[in-house]
Amino acid sequence: MTTTTEQPPTTKPLRVIDGLGAPTPAYRAGHGSLDLDKRTYDRALDCVHCGLCLPACPTYTENGLEADSPRGRIYLMKGLADGKIEPTASVLEHLDLCLDCRACETACPSGVQYHELIEATRAAFTHHPPPAAATKPKTFVDELVDAMFYKVFPYSLRLKLALLPARLMQKLGLWKLATKLTKLMPLRVRKMQQMLPPSGPLWEKSLAEFYPANKANCPDGKPRATVAMLAGCVGSVLFQHVNRQTIELLQLAGCDCLVPKAQQCCGAIHHHGGQTHEAEAFVRANVEAFLGEGTEGRRDEGTKGGETLYDSDSLCSSVPPFLRPFPDFILTNIAGCGAQLKDYGLFTRDDPAFASRGATFAAKVRDISQVLVELAPPRPTREMKMTVTYHDACHLAHAQRVTDPPRRLLSWIPGLKVIPLVESDMCCGAAGTYNLSQPEMAMQLAERKIRHIQATGATTCVTGNVGCAMQIQSEAQRLGVELKVMHPVSLLHEAYFGAGREATD
């Protein structure tokens, strides 16, 4: 591995946009070109414009533009809502460049929920588009990428079918030739190709619906917890091995694990793209799949009126959801999905049929690292003499405020050395589908991240999000940097079960 001497990032001279944030006496719904719910608009009023968010913002850190900072974008959004400015191409460009990484929320002393503002703004302009003069005509590549975003990625079966030609080429040894041909393609298409892991099964097998706890680790023979797991759309196709490893660790910790077959995409892709109606449909479908109807507060033990309804060792799809155990936790190993799931109460708050269940759902959501730390299974005994560094996925560190549990899991592994990473919680440029919609900025941020990783001397980077893993791995490959990216679950699974052992159904 070639290491580089860390150089301070170069930025363009600071430019400030003036006259966009004069205070307004009161909320004026409908007076501007941006129509925001009053509860969302009030988020802008929480901002005291102190500027503490600026050094935390990746785009501001890269280019030094006030309009590309959280404070600047709040001025822009408030100005649009108040009718003080128009949605020009320049204004929309500044808003589109936001990663929605939520680092500003961690830095903010006033507790501004910035993500609600930017997401509501994007939704408003999706449903009521700005004047044509303010937007660029969509090219064929734009339409192709949008189709992948909204019609393929969120649906695991469609994604498997879309990947089948690529997987066939990989199996036949033709993938390197295909990658050379894609160098002639537009940047967004090249980036999509680069992010595909270089190997994987031709057709990924789906998970079973039930995995019983390891009886040896169940007090009095009863499971310590019932966990319902979201497998993820992209995660269940490209990183299903991490899901299987997650399940084995949960079983080892004494958990029954449910994987509802009716589950769907968490809705994050559509939500962050302003497609709110589609996102809310995913939310409702998942609430039904994981909680069913009339199940709140119930801890089903598999009996009714003294009659046994199912044997937990043979639970299968024939058992209707309302007879299954009510989950103690709803779990995911994907940071972006977890952040979306924890907002289900926000998405359902105005829907009488789902408001209560949405809030219950959100309250049960945990990252895998949180559950394992809480249950504290017996520590692994296999020594792993490795040096790694840990990257905080934005939607784990800033959206969910989960930073210590993943590091605790790594500390359980004998012989593992973890080197602190400078700017560990700075976005790597993945940000959901951002690296495909804004590839130039995404590449700049990835290069910054990889420079810091190289400075640690570690050749393995650990992170708890599939988007970060694909972004960092593909960019390291583009730059010719020797680097392996792993999920904390994969390292812990190896420490428990040994190297080279694949988790099985």
Coordinates of C-alpha atoms in Angstrom, one line a residue:
M1 CA 0.0 0.0 0.0
T2 CA 1.2 3.4 -0.9
T3 CA 0.6 6.0 1.8
T4 CA 0.4 9.7 1.2
T5 CA 1.4 12.7 3.3
E6 CA -1.8 14.4 4.4
Q7 CA -2.3 17.8 2.8
P8 CA -4.8 20.3 3.9
P9 CA -7.8 20.4 1.5
T10 CA -7.8 23.2 -1.0
T11 CA -11.0 25.3 -1.2
K12 CA -12.2 28.1 -3.4
P13 CA -12.3 31.6 -1.9
L14 CA -15.3 32.1 0.4
R15 CA -18.2 33.7 -1.3
V16 CA -21.3 34.8 0.6
I17 CA -24.7 35.3 -0.8
D18 CA -26.2 38.5 0.6
G19 CA -29.8 39.6 1.1
L20 CA -31.4 36.2 1.3
G21 CA -32.1 35.8 5.0
A22 CA -33.7 39.0 6.3
P23 CA -36.0 38.1 9.2
T24 CA -39.8 37.8 8.5
P25 CA -42.4 38.7 11.1
A26 CA -44.5 35.5 10.7
Y27 CA -45.1 32.3 8.7
R28 CA -46.9 33.1 5.5
A29 CA -48.1 29.8 3.9
G30 CA -48.4 29.9 0.2
H31 CA -46.8 33.3 -0.3
G32 CA -43.7 31.8 -1.8
S33 CA -42.8 29.3 -4.5
L34 CA -42.1 26.7 -1.8
D35 CA -45.1 25.5 0.2
L36 CA -44.0 23.9 3.5
D37 CA -46.1 22.5 6.3
K38 CA -45.9 24.9 9.2
R39 CA -44.3 22.3 11.5
T40 CA -41.5 21.9 8.9
Y41 CA -41.2 25.7 8.3
D42 CA -40.7 26.2 12.0
R43 CA -37.5 24.1 11.8
A44 CA -36.0 27.0 9.9
L45 CA -37.0 29.4 12.7
D46 CA -35.0 27.2 15.2
C47 CA -31.7 28.2 13.4
V48 CA -29.9 31.0 15.1
H49 CA -27.3 31.3 12.3
C50 CA -24.4 30.7 14.6
G51 CA -22.3 28.9 11.9
L52 CA -21.2 26.0 14.1
C53 CA -22.6 23.7 11.4
L54 CA -20.3 25.0 8.7
P55 CA -17.1 23.0 9.4
A56 CA -19.3 19.9 9.8
C57 CA -20.8 20.2 6.4
P58 CA -19.0 18.2 3.7
T59 CA -20.0 20.4 0.8
Y60 CA -19.1 23.6 2.6
T61 CA -15.8 22.1 3.7
E62 CA -15.0 21.2 0.0
N63 CA -15.9 24.5 -1.7
G64 CA -16.3 27.2 1.0
L65 CA -19.6 28.5 -0.4
E66 CA -22.0 29.8 2.2
A67 CA -24.9 28.7 0.0
D68 CA -23.6 25.2 0.2
S69 CA -23.7 25.2 4.0
P70 CA -26.6 24.2 6.2
R71 CA -27.0 27.8 7.3
G72 CA -27.0 29.1 3.8
R73 CA -29.4 26.4 2.6
I74 CA -31.8 27.3 5.4
Y75 CA -31.7 30.9 4.3
L76 CA -32.5 29.7 0.7
M77 CA -35.4 27.5 1.8
K78 CA -36.9 30.1 4.1
G79 CA -36.5 32.7 1.4
L80 CA -38.4 30.5 -1.1
A81 CA -41.2 29.8 1.4
D82 CA -41.5 33.5 2.2
G83 CA -41.5 34.6 -1.4
K84 CA -38.3 36.6 -1.1
I85 CA -36.4 34.7 -3.8
E86 CA -37.4 32.6 -6.8
P87 CA -36.4 29.0 -7.4
T88 CA -33.7 29.8 -10.0
A89 CA -31.3 27.2 -11.4
S90 CA -28.6 28.5 -9.1
V91 CA -30.8 28.2 -6.0
L92 CA -31.9 24.6 -6.9
E93 CA -28.3 23.6 -7.6
H94 CA -27.2 24.6 -4.1
L95 CA -30.1 22.6 -2.6
D96 CA -29.5 19.6 -4.8
L97 CA -25.8 19.5 -3.8
C98 CA -26.8 18.8 -0.2
L99 CA -26.0 15.2 0.9
D100 CA -28.6 15.1 3.6
C101 CA -25.9 13.5 5.8
R102 CA -27.2 15.3 8.9
A103 CA -23.8 16.1 10.3
C104 CA -25.1 19.7 10.8
E105 CA -27.7 18.3 13.3
T106 CA -25.0 16.8 15.4
A107 CA -23.1 20.1 15.4
C108 CA -26.2 22.3 16.0
P109 CA -26.6 23.7 19.5
S110 CA -30.2 24.7 18.8
G111 CA -31.3 21.2 17.8
V112 CA -32.4 22.2 14.2
Q113 CA -33.8 19.1 12.4
Y114 CA -32.4 20.1 9.1
H115 CA -33.2 16.9 7.3
E116 CA -36.9 17.6 7.7
L117 CA -36.5 20.9 5.9
I118 CA -34.4 19.7 3.0
E119 CA -36.5 16.6 2.4
A120 CA -39.8 18.5 2.5
T121 CA -38.3 21.0 0.1
R122 CA -37.3 18.3 -2.4
A123 CA -40.8 16.8 -2.0
A124 CA -42.5 20.1 -2.6
F125 CA -40.6 20.7 -5.8
T126 CA -41.2 17.1 -7.0
H127 CA -44.9 17.5 -6.7
H128 CA -45.0 21.1 -7.9
P129 CA -42.0 21.6 -10.2
P130 CA -40.3 25.0 -10.5
P131 CA -40.4 26.9 -13.8
A132 CA -38.8 25.1 -16.7
A133 CA -36.3 27.8 -17.0
A134 CA -34.9 26.9 -13.5
T135 CA -34.3 23.3 -14.4
K136 CA -32.2 21.5 -16.9
P137 CA -33.8 19.3 -19.5
K138 CA -33.4 15.6 -18.6
T139 CA -31.1 13.6 -20.8
F140 CA -31.3 9.9 -21.6
V141 CA -28.7 9.2 -18.9
D142 CA -30.8 11.2 -16.4
E143 CA -33.9 9.1 -17.2
L144 CA -31.8 5.9 -17.0
V145 CA -30.4 6.7 -13.6
D146 CA -33.8 7.8 -12.3
A147 CA -35.3 4.5 -13.5
M148 CA -32.6 2.6 -11.6
F149 CA -33.2 4.7 -8.5
Y150 CA -37.0 4.4 -8.3
K151 CA -37.9 1.4 -10.4
V152 CA -35.1 -1.1 -9.8
F153 CA -33.0 -0.5 -6.6
P154 CA -36.0 -0.6 -4.2
Y155 CA -37.2 -4.0 -5.5
S156 CA -34.9 -6.9 -4.8
L157 CA -36.3 -9.2 -7.6
R158 CA -35.9 -6.4 -10.2
L159 CA -32.4 -5.7 -9.0
K160 CA -31.4 -9.4 -9.2
L161 CA -32.7 -9.5 -12.8
A162 CA -30.9 -6.2 -13.7
L163 CA -27.6 -7.6 -12.3
L164 CA -27.9 -11.0 -13.9
P165 CA -26.0 -10.0 -17.1
A166 CA -23.2 -8.5 -15.0
R167 CA -23.0 -11.5 -12.8
L168 CA -22.8 -13.8 -15.9
M169 CA -20.0 -11.7 -17.3
Q170 CA -18.1 -11.9 -14.0
K171 CA -18.6 -15.7 -13.9
L172 CA -17.3 -16.0 -17.5
G173 CA -14.3 -13.7 -16.9
L174 CA -15.6 -11.0 -19.2
W175 CA -16.2 -8.3 -16.6
K176 CA -12.8 -6.6 -17.0
L177 CA -13.5 -6.1 -20.7
A178 CA -16.9 -4.7 -19.8
T179 CA -15.4 -2.2 -17.4
K180 CA -13.0 -1.0 -20.1
L181 CA -15.9 -0.4 -22.5
T182 CA -17.8 1.6 -19.8
K183 CA -15.0 4.1 -19.6
L184 CA -16.5 5.6 -22.8
M185 CA -19.8 6.0 -21.0
P186 CA -21.0 9.1 -19.1
L187 CA -19.7 9.5 -15.6
R188 CA -22.9 8.6 -13.8
V189 CA -23.1 5.3 -15.7
R190 CA -19.4 4.5 -15.0
K191 CA -20.0 5.2 -11.4
M192 CA -22.9 2.8 -11.3
Q193 CA -20.7 0.1 -12.9
Q194 CA -17.8 0.8 -10.5
M195 CA -20.0 0.2 -7.4
L196 CA -20.9 -3.3 -8.2
P197 CA -18.9 -5.7 -6.0
P198 CA -16.5 -7.7 -8.3
S199 CA -18.0 -11.1 -7.3
G200 CA -21.2 -12.6 -6.0
P201 CA -23.7 -15.3 -6.6
L202 CA -25.4 -15.5 -9.9
W203 CA -28.8 -15.4 -8.1
E204 CA -28.9 -14.5 -4.5
K205 CA -31.0 -16.8 -2.3
S206 CA -33.7 -15.2 -0.2
L207 CA -33.7 -15.6 3.6
A208 CA -36.0 -17.9 5.5
E209 CA -38.7 -16.3 7.6
F210 CA -37.7 -17.7 11.0
Y211 CA -34.4 -18.6 12.6
P212 CA -34.6 -20.0 16.2
A213 CA -32.3 -18.9 19.0
N214 CA -29.4 -21.0 20.1
K215 CA -30.9 -22.9 23.0
A216 CA -27.6 -23.1 24.8
N217 CA -27.7 -19.4 25.3
C218 CA -31.4 -19.1 26.2
P219 CA -32.1 -18.8 30.0
D220 CA -34.6 -21.4 31.0
G221 CA -34.8 -22.5 27.4
K222 CA -36.7 -19.3 26.4
P223 CA -35.3 -16.9 23.8
R224 CA -33.9 -13.7 25.3
A225 CA -35.6 -11.6 22.6
T226 CA -37.5 -11.8 19.4
V227 CA -35.9 -9.7 16.7
A228 CA -37.5 -8.9 13.4
M229 CA -34.9 -8.0 10.7
L230 CA -35.1 -5.7 7.7
A231 CA -33.0 -7.4 5.1
G232 CA -32.9 -4.3 2.8
C233 CA -33.4 -4.0 -0.9
V234 CA -29.9 -3.5 -2.2
G235 CA -28.5 -5.1 1.0
S236 CA -30.4 -8.4 0.4
V237 CA -29.0 -8.6 -3.1
L238 CA -25.4 -7.4 -2.8
F239 CA -24.7 -8.0 0.9
Q240 CA -26.9 -11.0 1.8
H241 CA -23.9 -12.6 3.4
V242 CA -23.9 -9.8 6.0
N243 CA -27.6 -10.5 6.7
R244 CA -26.8 -14.2 7.3
Q245 CA -23.9 -13.4 9.5
T246 CA -26.2 -11.0 11.4
I247 CA -28.7 -13.7 12.0
E248 CA -26.1 -16.2 13.2
L249 CA -24.8 -13.6 15.7
L250 CA -28.4 -13.0 16.9
Q251 CA -29.0 -16.7 17.3
L252 CA -25.8 -17.0 19.3
A253 CA -27.0 -14.2 21.5
G254 CA -30.2 -16.2 22.3
C255 CA -32.6 -14.4 19.9
D256 CA -35.4 -15.8 17.8
C257 CA -35.0 -13.9 14.5
L258 CA -38.0 -13.2 12.2
V259 CA -37.5 -12.0 8.6
P260 CA -41.0 -11.1 7.4
K261 CA -41.5 -12.1 3.8
A262 CA -43.9 -9.2 3.1
Q263 CA -41.3 -6.6 4.0
Q264 CA -40.3 -4.1 1.4
C265 CA -37.7 -1.3 0.8
C266 CA -37.5 1.0 3.8
G267 CA -38.6 3.9 1.5
A268 CA -35.4 5.9 1.9
I269 CA -34.5 6.1 -1.8
H270 CA -37.9 7.6 -2.7
H271 CA -38.1 9.8 0.4
H272 CA -34.7 11.4 -0.2
G273 CA -35.6 11.9 -3.8
G274 CA -38.8 13.8 -3.0
Q275 CA -41.1 10.9 -4.0
T276 CA -43.1 11.1 -0.8
H277 CA -46.2 9.2 -1.8
E278 CA -44.2 6.2 -2.9
A279 CA -42.1 6.3 0.2
E280 CA -45.2 6.4 2.4
A281 CA -46.5 3.4 0.7
F282 CA -43.4 1.5 1.6
V283 CA -43.7 2.7 5.2
R284 CA -47.3 1.4 5.5
A285 CA -46.4 -1.9 3.9
N286 CA -43.5 -2.4 6.4
V287 CA -45.6 -1.5 9.4
E288 CA -48.1 -4.1 8.3
A289 CA -45.4 -6.7 7.6
F290 CA -43.6 -6.3 10.9
L291 CA -46.4 -5.4 13.3
G292 CA -49.6 -6.7 11.7
E293 CA -52.9 -5.3 13.0
G294 CA -54.1 -5.1 16.5
T295 CA -50.7 -6.4 17.9
E296 CA -49.5 -3.4 19.9
G297 CA -48.4 -4.2 23.4
R298 CA -48.9 -8.0 22.8
R299 CA -46.1 -10.5 23.5
D300 CA -47.4 -13.6 21.8
E301 CA -46.0 -16.8 23.3
G302 CA -47.4 -19.1 20.6
T303 CA -50.5 -20.1 22.5
K304 CA -54.2 -19.0 22.6
G305 CA -56.7 -20.3 25.0
G306 CA -54.2 -23.0 26.1
E307 CA -53.9 -24.3 22.5
T308 CA -50.4 -24.3 20.9
L309 CA -50.4 -22.3 17.7
Y310 CA -46.9 -23.0 16.6
D311 CA -43.6 -24.6 17.6
S312 CA -41.0 -21.9 17.5
D313 CA -38.5 -24.4 16.0
S314 CA -40.7 -24.9 13.0
L315 CA -42.3 -21.6 12.4
C316 CA -43.0 -21.0 8.7
S317 CA -44.9 -18.9 6.3
S318 CA -48.1 -20.8 6.9
V319 CA -48.5 -19.0 10.3
P320 CA -50.3 -15.7 9.7
P321 CA -48.4 -12.6 10.9
F322 CA -50.9 -11.7 13.6
L323 CA -50.1 -15.1 15.4
R324 CA -46.4 -14.6 15.3
P325 CA -44.4 -13.2 18.2
F326 CA -44.5 -9.4 18.6
P327 CA -40.9 -8.3 18.1
D328 CA -38.9 -6.8 20.9
F329 CA -36.7 -5.1 18.4
I330 CA -36.9 -4.2 14.7
L331 CA -33.4 -4.5 13.5
T332 CA -31.2 -3.6 10.5
N333 CA -27.5 -3.7 9.8
I334 CA -27.8 -0.9 7.2
A335 CA -27.3 2.6 8.6
G336 CA -29.4 4.4 5.9
C337 CA -32.3 2.0 6.4
G338 CA -32.1 2.4 10.2
A339 CA -32.4 6.1 10.0
Q340 CA -35.4 5.9 7.7
L341 CA -37.1 3.3 10.0
K342 CA -36.6 5.5 13.0
D343 CA -38.6 8.2 11.3
Y344 CA -41.6 6.0 10.6
G345 CA -43.5 7.9 13.4
L346 CA -42.9 11.1 11.6
F347 CA -44.1 9.8 8.2
T348 CA -47.3 8.3 9.7
R349 CA -48.2 11.1 12.2
D350 CA -51.1 12.4 10.1
D351 CA -52.5 9.0 9.2
P352 CA -55.0 7.9 11.8
A353 CA -54.8 4.3 10.7
F354 CA -51.0 4.1 11.1
A355 CA -50.0 6.9 13.4
S356 CA -49.8 4.8 16.6
R357 CA -48.3 1.8 14.9
G358 CA -45.8 3.9 13.1
A359 CA -44.6 5.4 16.4
T360 CA -44.4 2.0 18.0
F361 CA -42.4 0.7 15.0
A362 CA -40.0 3.6 15.2
A363 CA -39.5 3.1 18.9
K364 CA -38.4 -0.6 18.4
V365 CA -35.8 0.1 15.7
R366 CA -32.2 -0.7 16.6
D367 CA -29.0 -1.1 14.7
I368 CA -27.4 -4.6 15.0
S369 CA -24.6 -3.2 17.1
Q370 CA -27.0 -1.8 19.7
V371 CA -28.8 -5.1 20.1
L372 CA -25.6 -7.2 20.5
V373 CA -24.1 -4.7 23.0
E374 CA -27.3 -4.8 25.0
L375 CA -27.6 -8.6 25.0
A376 CA -23.8 -9.1 25.6
P377 CA -23.3 -12.6 24.3
P378 CA -20.2 -14.6 25.4
R379 CA -17.1 -12.9 23.9
P380 CA -15.4 -14.5 20.9
T381 CA -12.2 -16.4 21.6
R382 CA -10.5 -16.5 18.2
E383 CA -7.6 -14.1 17.9
M384 CA -7.6 -11.8 14.8
K385 CA -4.3 -10.0 14.3
M386 CA -5.5 -7.3 12.1
T387 CA -5.2 -3.5 12.0
V388 CA -8.3 -1.7 10.9
T389 CA -9.9 1.7 11.0
Y390 CA -13.6 2.6 11.5
H391 CA -15.6 5.0 9.4
D392 CA -18.8 6.3 11.0
A393 CA -21.7 6.1 8.5
C394 CA -23.5 9.4 8.5
H395 CA -26.9 7.9 9.1
L396 CA -25.6 5.8 12.0
A397 CA -23.6 8.6 13.7
H398 CA -25.6 11.7 12.9
A399 CA -29.2 10.4 12.2
Q400 CA -29.3 7.6 14.8
R401 CA -26.5 8.9 17.1
V402 CA -25.0 5.4 17.3
T403 CA -21.2 5.7 17.6
D404 CA -20.1 3.7 20.6
P405 CA -21.8 0.3 20.1
P406 CA -19.9 -0.6 16.8
R407 CA -16.6 0.3 18.4
R408 CA -17.5 -1.9 21.4
L409 CA -18.2 -4.8 19.1
L410 CA -14.7 -4.4 17.6
S411 CA -13.2 -4.2 21.1
W412 CA -14.5 -7.7 21.8
I413 CA -12.3 -9.2 19.1
P414 CA -9.0 -10.5 20.6
G415 CA -5.9 -9.1 18.8
L416 CA -7.8 -6.6 16.7
K417 CA -6.1 -3.2 16.6
V418 CA -8.4 -0.2 15.7
I419 CA -6.7 3.0 14.6
P420 CA -8.8 6.2 15.0
L421 CA -9.7 7.8 11.7
V422 CA -9.5 11.6 11.2
E423 CA -12.9 13.0 10.3
S424 CA -14.4 9.6 10.9
D425 CA -17.9 11.0 10.8
M426 CA -17.4 13.1 7.6
C427 CA -19.5 11.8 4.7
C428 CA -17.7 9.6 2.2
G429 CA -19.9 10.8 -0.6
A430 CA -22.2 7.8 -0.8
A431 CA -25.3 9.4 0.8
G432 CA -27.8 6.9 -0.5
T433 CA -27.9 7.6 -4.3
Y434 CA -26.0 10.9 -4.1
N435 CA -22.9 9.4 -5.6
L436 CA -24.9 8.6 -8.7
S437 CA -26.7 11.9 -8.9
Q438 CA -23.8 14.2 -7.9
P439 CA -20.7 12.1 -8.9
E440 CA -18.2 14.9 -9.0
M441 CA -18.7 16.0 -5.4
A442 CA -19.1 12.4 -4.3
M443 CA -15.7 11.6 -5.8
Q444 CA -14.1 14.6 -4.1
L445 CA -15.4 13.5 -0.7
A446 CA -14.3 9.9 -1.3
E447 CA -10.8 11.0 -2.1
R448 CA -10.7 13.0 1.1
K449 CA -11.9 10.0 3.1
I450 CA -9.4 7.6 1.5
R451 CA -6.5 10.0 2.2
H452 CA -7.4 9.8 5.9
I453 CA -7.7 6.1 5.8
Q454 CA -4.3 5.8 4.1
A455 CA -2.9 8.0 6.9
T456 CA -3.9 5.4 9.5
G457 CA -1.8 2.7 7.8
A458 CA -4.7 0.2 7.9
T459 CA -5.6 -1.7 4.8
T460 CA -9.1 -2.6 6.2
C461 CA -11.9 0.0 6.7
V462 CA -14.9 -1.1 8.8
T463 CA -18.3 0.6 8.4
G464 CA -21.9 -0.3 9.1
N465 CA -23.6 0.8 5.9
V466 CA -23.7 -0.9 2.5
G467 CA -23.7 2.5 0.7
C468 CA -20.5 3.6 2.4
A469 CA -18.9 0.2 1.7
M470 CA -19.6 0.3 -2.0
Q471 CA -18.6 4.0 -2.3
I472 CA -15.3 3.6 -0.4
Q473 CA -14.4 0.3 -2.0
S474 CA -15.1 1.4 -5.5
E475 CA -13.3 4.7 -5.1
A476 CA -10.3 3.0 -3.6
Q477 CA -10.2 0.8 -6.6
R478 CA -10.5 3.7 -9.0
L479 CA -7.6 5.4 -7.2
G480 CA -5.4 2.3 -7.1
V481 CA -5.4 2.1 -3.3
E482 CA -5.1 -1.3 -1.6
L483 CA -8.1 -1.3 0.7
K484 CA -10.7 -3.8 1.9
V485 CA -14.0 -2.6 3.3
M486 CA -15.9 -4.8 5.8
H487 CA -19.0 -4.6 8.0
P488 CA -18.4 -4.9 11.8
V489 CA -20.7 -7.9 11.7
S490 CA -18.4 -9.7 9.3
L491 CA -15.4 -9.2 11.5
L492 CA -17.3 -10.3 14.6
H493 CA -18.7 -13.3 12.8
E494 CA -15.2 -14.4 11.8
A495 CA -14.0 -14.0 15.4
Y496 CA -16.8 -16.3 16.6
F497 CA -16.9 -18.9 13.8
G498 CA -13.6 -18.7 12.1
A499 CA -12.3 -17.4 8.7
G500 CA -13.8 -18.7 5.5
R501 CA -16.9 -20.1 7.2
E502 CA -20.0 -18.9 5.3
A503 CA -23.1 -18.3 7.3
T504 CA -25.9 -20.6 6.2
D505 CA -29.7 -20.7 6.4

